[in-house]
PDB file of C-alpha atoms in Angstrom:
ATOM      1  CA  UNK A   9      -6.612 -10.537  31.412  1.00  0.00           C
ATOM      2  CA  UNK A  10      -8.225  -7.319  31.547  1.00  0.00           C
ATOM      3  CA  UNK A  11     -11.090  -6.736  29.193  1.00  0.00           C
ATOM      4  CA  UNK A  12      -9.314  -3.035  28.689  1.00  0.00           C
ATOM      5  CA  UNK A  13      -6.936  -0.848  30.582  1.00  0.00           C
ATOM      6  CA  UNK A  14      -6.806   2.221  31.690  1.00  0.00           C
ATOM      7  CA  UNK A  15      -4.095   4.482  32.958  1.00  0.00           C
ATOM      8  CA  UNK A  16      -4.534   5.508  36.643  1.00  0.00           C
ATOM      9  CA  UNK A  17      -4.764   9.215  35.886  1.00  0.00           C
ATOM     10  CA  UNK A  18      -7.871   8.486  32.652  1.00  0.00           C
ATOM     11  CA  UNK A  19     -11.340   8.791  33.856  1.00  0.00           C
ATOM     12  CA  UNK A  20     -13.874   6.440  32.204  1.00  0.00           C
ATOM     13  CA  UNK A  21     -17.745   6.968  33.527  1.00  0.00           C
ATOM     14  CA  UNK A  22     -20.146   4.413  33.991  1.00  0.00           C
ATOM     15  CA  UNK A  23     -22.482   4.123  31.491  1.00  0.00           C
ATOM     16  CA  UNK A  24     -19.845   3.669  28.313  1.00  0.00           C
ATOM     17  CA  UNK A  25     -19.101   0.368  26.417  1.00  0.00           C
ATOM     18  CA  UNK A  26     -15.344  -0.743  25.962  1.00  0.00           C
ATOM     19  CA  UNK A  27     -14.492  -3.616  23.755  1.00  0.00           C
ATOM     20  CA  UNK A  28     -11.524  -5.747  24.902  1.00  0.00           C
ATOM     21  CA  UNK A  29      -8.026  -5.211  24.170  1.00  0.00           C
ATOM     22  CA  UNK A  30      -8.620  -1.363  24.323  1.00  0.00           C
ATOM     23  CA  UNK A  31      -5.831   1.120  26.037  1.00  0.00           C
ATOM     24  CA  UNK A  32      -6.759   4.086  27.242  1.00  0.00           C
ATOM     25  CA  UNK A  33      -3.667   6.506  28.107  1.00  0.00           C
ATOM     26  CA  UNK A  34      -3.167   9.067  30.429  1.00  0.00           C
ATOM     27  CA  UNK A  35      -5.525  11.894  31.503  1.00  0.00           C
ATOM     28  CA  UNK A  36      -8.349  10.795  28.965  1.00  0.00           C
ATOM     29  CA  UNK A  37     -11.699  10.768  29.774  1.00  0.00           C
ATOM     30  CA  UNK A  38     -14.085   8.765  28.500  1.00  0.00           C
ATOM     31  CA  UNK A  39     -17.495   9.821  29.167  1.00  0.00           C
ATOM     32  CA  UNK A  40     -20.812   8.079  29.495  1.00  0.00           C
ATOM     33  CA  UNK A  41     -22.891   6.886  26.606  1.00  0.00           C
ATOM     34  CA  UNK A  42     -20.085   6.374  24.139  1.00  0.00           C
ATOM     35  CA  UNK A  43     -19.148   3.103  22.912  1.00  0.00           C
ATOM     36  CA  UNK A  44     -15.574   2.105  22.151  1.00  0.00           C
ATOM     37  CA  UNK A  45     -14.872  -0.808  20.082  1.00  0.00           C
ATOM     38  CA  UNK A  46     -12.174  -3.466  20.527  1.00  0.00           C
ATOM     39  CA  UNK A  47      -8.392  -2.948  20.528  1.00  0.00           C
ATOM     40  CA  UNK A  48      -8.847   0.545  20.536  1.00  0.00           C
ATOM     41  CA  UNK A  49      -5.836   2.995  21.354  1.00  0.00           C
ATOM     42  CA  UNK A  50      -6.882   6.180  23.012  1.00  0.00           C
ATOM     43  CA  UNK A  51      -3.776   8.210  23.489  1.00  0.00           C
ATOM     44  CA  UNK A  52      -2.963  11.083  26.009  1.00  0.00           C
ATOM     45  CA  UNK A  53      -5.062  13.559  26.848  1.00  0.00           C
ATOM     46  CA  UNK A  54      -7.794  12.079  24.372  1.00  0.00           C
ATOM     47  CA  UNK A  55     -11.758  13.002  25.474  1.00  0.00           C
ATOM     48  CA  UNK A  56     -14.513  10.564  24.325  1.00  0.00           C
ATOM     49  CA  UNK A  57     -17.843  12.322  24.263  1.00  0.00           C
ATOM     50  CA  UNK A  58     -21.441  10.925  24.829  1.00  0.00           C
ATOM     51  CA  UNK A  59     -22.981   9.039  21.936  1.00  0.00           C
ATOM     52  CA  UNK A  60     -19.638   8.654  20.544  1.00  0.00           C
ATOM     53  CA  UNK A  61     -18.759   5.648  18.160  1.00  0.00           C
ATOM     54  CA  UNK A  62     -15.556   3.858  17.879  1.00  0.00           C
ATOM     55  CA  UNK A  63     -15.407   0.758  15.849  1.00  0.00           C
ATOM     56  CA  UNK A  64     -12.830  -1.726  16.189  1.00  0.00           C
ATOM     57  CA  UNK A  65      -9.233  -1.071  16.187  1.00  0.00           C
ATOM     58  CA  UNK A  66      -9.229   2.866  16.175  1.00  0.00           C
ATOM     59  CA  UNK A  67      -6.134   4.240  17.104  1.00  0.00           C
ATOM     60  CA  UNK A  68      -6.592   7.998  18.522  1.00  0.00           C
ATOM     61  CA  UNK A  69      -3.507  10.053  18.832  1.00  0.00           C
ATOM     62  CA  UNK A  70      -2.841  12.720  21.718  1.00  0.00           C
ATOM     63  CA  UNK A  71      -5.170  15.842  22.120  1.00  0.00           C
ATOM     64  CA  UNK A  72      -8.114  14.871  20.369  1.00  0.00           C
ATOM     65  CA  UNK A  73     -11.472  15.703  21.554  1.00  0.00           C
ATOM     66  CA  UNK A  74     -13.906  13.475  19.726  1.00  0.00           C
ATOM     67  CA  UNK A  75     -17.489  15.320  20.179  1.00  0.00           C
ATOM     68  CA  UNK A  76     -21.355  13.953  20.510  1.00  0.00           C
ATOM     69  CA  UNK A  77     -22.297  12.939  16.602  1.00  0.00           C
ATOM     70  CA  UNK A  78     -18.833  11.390  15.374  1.00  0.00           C
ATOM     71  CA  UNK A  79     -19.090   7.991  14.365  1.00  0.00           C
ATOM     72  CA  UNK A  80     -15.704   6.132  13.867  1.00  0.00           C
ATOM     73  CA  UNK A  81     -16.155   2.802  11.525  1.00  0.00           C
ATOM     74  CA  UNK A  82     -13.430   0.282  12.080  1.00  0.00           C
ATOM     75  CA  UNK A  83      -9.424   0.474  11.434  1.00  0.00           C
ATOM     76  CA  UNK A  84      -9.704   4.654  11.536  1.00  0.00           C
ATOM     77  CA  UNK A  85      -6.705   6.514  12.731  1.00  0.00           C
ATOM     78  CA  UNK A  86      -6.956  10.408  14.053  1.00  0.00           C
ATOM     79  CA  UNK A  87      -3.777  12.020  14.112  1.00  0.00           C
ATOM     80  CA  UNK A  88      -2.797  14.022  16.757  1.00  0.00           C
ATOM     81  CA  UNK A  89      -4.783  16.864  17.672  1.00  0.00           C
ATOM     82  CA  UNK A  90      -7.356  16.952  14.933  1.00  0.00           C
ATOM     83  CA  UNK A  91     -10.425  18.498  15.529  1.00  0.00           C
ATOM     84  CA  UNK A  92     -14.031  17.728  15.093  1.00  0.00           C
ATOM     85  CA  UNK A  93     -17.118  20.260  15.438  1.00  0.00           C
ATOM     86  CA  UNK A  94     -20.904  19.374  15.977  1.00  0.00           C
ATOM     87  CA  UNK A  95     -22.817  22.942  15.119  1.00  0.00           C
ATOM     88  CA  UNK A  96     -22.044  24.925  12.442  1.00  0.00           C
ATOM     89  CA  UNK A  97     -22.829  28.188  13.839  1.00  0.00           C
ATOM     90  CA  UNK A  98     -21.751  28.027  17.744  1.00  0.00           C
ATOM     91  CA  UNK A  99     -22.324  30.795  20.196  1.00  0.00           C
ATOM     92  CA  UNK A 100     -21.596  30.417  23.906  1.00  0.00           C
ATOM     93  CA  UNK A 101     -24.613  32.140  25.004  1.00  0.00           C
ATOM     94  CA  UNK A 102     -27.043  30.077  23.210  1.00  0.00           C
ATOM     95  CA  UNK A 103     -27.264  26.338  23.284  1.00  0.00           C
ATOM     96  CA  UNK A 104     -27.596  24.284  20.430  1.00  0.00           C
ATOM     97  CA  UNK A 105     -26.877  20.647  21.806  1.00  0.00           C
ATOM     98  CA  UNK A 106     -30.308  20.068  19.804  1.00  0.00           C
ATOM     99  CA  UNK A 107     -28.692  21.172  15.903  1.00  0.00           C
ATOM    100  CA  UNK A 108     -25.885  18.315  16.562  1.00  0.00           C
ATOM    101  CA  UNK A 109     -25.058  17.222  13.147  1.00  0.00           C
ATOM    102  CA  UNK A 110     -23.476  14.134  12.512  1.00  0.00           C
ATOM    103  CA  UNK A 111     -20.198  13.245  11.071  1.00  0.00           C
ATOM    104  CA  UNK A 112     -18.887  10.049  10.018  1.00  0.00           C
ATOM    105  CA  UNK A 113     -14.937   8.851   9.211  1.00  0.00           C
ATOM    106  CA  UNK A 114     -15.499   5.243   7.279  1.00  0.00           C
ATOM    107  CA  UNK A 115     -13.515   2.258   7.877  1.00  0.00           C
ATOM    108  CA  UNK A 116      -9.847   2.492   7.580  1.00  0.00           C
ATOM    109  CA  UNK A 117      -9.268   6.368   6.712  1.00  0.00           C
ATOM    110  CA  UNK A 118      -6.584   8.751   8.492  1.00  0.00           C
ATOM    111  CA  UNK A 119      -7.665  12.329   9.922  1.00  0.00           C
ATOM    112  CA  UNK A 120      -3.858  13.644   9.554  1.00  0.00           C
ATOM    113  CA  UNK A 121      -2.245  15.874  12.904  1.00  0.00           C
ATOM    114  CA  UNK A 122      -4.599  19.139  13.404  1.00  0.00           C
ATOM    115  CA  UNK A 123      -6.776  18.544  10.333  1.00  0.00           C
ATOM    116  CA  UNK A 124     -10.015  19.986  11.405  1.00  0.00           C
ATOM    117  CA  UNK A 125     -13.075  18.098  10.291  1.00  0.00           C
ATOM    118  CA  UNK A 126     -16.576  20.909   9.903  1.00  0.00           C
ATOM    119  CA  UNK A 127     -19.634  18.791  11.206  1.00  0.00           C
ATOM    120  CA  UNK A 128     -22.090  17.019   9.167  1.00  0.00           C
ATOM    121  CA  UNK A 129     -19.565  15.313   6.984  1.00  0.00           C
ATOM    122  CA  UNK A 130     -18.694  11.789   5.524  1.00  0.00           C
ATOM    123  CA  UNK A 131     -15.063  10.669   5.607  1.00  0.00           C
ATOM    124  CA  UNK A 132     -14.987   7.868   2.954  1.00  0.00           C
ATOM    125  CA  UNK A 133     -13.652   4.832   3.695  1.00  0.00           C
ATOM    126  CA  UNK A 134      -9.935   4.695   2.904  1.00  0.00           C
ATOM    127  CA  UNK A 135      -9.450   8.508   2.518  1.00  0.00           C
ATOM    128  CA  UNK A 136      -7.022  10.474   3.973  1.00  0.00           C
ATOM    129  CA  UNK A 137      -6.538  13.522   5.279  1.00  0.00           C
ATOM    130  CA  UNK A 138      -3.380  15.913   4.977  1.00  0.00           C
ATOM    131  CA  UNK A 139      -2.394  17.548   8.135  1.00  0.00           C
ATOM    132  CA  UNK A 140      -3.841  20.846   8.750  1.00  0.00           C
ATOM    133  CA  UNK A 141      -6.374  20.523   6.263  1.00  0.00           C
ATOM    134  CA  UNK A 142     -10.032  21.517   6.596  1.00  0.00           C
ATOM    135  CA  UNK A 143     -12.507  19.538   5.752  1.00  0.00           C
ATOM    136  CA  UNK A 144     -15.819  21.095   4.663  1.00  0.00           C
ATOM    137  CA  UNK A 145     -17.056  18.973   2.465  1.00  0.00           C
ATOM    138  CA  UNK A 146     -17.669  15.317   2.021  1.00  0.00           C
ATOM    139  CA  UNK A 147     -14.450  13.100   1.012  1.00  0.00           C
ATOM    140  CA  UNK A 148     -15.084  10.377  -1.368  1.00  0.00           C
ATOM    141  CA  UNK A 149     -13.710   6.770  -0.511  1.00  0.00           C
ATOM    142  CA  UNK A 150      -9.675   6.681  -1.177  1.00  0.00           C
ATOM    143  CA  UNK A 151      -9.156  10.009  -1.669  1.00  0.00           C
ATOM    144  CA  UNK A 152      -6.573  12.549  -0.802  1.00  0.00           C
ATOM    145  CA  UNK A 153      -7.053  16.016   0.112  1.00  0.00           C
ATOM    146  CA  UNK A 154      -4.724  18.453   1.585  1.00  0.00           C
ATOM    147  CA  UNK A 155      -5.193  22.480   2.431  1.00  0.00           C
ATOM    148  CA  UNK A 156      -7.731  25.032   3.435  1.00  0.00           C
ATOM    149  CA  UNK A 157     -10.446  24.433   2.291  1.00  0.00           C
ATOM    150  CA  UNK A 158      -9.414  20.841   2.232  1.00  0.00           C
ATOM    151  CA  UNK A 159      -9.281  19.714  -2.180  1.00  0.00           C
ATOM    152  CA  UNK A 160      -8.729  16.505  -3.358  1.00  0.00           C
ATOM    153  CA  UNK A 161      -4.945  16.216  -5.115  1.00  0.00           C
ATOM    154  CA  UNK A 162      -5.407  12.237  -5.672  1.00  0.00           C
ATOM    155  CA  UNK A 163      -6.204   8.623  -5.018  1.00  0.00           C
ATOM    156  CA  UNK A 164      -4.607   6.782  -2.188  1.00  0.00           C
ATOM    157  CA  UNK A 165      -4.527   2.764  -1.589  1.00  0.00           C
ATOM    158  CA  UNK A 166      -5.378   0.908   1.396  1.00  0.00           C
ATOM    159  CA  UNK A 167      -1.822   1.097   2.165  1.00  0.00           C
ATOM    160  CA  UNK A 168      -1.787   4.754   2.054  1.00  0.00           C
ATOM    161  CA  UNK A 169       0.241   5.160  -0.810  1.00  0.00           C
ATOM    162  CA  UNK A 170      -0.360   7.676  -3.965  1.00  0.00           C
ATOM    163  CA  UNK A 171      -2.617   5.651  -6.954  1.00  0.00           C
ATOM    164  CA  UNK A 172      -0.850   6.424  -9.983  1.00  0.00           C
ATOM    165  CA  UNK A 173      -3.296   5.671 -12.810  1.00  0.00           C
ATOM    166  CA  UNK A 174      -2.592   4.472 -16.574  1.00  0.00           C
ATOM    167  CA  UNK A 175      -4.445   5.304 -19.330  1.00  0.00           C
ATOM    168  CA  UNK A 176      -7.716   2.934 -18.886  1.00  0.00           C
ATOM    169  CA  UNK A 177      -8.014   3.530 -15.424  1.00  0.00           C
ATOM    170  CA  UNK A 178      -5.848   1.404 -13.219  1.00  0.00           C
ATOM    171  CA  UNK A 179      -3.219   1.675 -10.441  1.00  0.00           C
ATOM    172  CA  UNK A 180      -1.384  -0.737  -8.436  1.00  0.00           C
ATOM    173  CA  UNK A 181      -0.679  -0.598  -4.546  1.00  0.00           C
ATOM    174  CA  UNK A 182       3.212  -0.978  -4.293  1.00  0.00           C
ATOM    175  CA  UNK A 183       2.518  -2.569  -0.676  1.00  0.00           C
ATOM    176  CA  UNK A 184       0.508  -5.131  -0.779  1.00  0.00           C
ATOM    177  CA  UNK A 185      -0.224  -5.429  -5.143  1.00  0.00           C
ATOM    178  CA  UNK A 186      -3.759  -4.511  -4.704  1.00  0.00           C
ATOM    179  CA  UNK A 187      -5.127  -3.377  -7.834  1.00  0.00           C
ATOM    180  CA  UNK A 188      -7.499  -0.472  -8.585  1.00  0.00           C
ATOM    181  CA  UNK A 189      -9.736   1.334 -10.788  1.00  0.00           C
ATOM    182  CA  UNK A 190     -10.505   4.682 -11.304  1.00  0.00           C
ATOM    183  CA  UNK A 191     -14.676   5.029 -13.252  1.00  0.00           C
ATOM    184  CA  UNK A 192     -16.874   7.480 -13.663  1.00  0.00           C
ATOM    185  CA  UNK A 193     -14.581   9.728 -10.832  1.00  0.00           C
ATOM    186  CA  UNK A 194     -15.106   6.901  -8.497  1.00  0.00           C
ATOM    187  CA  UNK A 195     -12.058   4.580  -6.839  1.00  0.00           C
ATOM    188  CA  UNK A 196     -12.828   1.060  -6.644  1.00  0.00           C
ATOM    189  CA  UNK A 197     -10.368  -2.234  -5.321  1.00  0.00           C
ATOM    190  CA  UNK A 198     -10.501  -4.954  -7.398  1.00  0.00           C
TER     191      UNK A 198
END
């Protein structure tokens, strides 16, 4: 077996890392100094930029440009099209490869279909994001946010469903029964 596979029409450069069991789908382009983890999905028309970081088991929808500065921790789904920025104040004329800012999406959250995520952020692990919103600020760990400017509406479980929380402070995943606990405006899993 393959360590990874590639459509015919993708271009991957020498000089990236590409864990096993990854697919990369047509006319992607994975460039050099990025490092993709294992059982990766990179769909169509997907572009991988140096420095890049994809964990383990990343699943990247079509037309999504991930740029220098993301990091992606494991189990992290981008929905189609989303967008990610590295400089906050761009200009064509002057380059600013130098003011990079980083951006991280923790383990397991979802970027929903043309969310656009402003540089120099912190996804937290578990959140997710609403289509179309627009992230410009940090996202705490299982949260939900939705619009423009992206605000948090509620909780979400592993599982991606709503938290519903009781009186003291607790929820319960309807897939799965995970239980969890919402203290001091923090959501932890028991």
């Amino acid at each position: 077996m393959e360590e990874y596979q590639a459509h015919e029409t993708s271009v991957v450069d020498d000089g990236c890392t590409i864990g096993e069991g990854t697919r990369i789908w047509h006319f992607s382009h994975v460039m050099a100094g990025s490092r993709i983890g294992r059982g990766c999905t990179l769909g169509q028309n997907v572009v991988i930029s140096p420095g890049v970081v994809l964990g383990n088991w990343v699943k990247v929808q079509n037309n999504v440009s991930v740029y220098t500065g993301v990091t992606c921790e494991d189990y992290v789904f981008l929905g189609p099209g989303c967008v990610f920025t590295n400089v906050i104040n761009p200009r064509s004329a002057v380059s600013r490869k130098h003011q990079y800012m980083p951006t991280r999406v923790e383990r397991g959250a979802t970027i929903g279909a043309n969310a656009t995520i402003i540089c120099g952020r912190t996804i937290g692990a578990y959140a997710m994001i609403g289509a179309g919103a627009v992230v410009t600020k940090d996202v705490p760990p299982y949260a939900l946010v939705v619009g423009n400017p992206a605000k948090q509406v509620g909780w979400v479980s592993e599982y991606g469903h709503r938290l519903d929380f009781d009186s003291d402070g607790t929820a319960v995943c309807p897939e799965g029964d995970a239980v969890y606990h919402l203290r001091n405006g923090k959501v932890e899993k028991e």
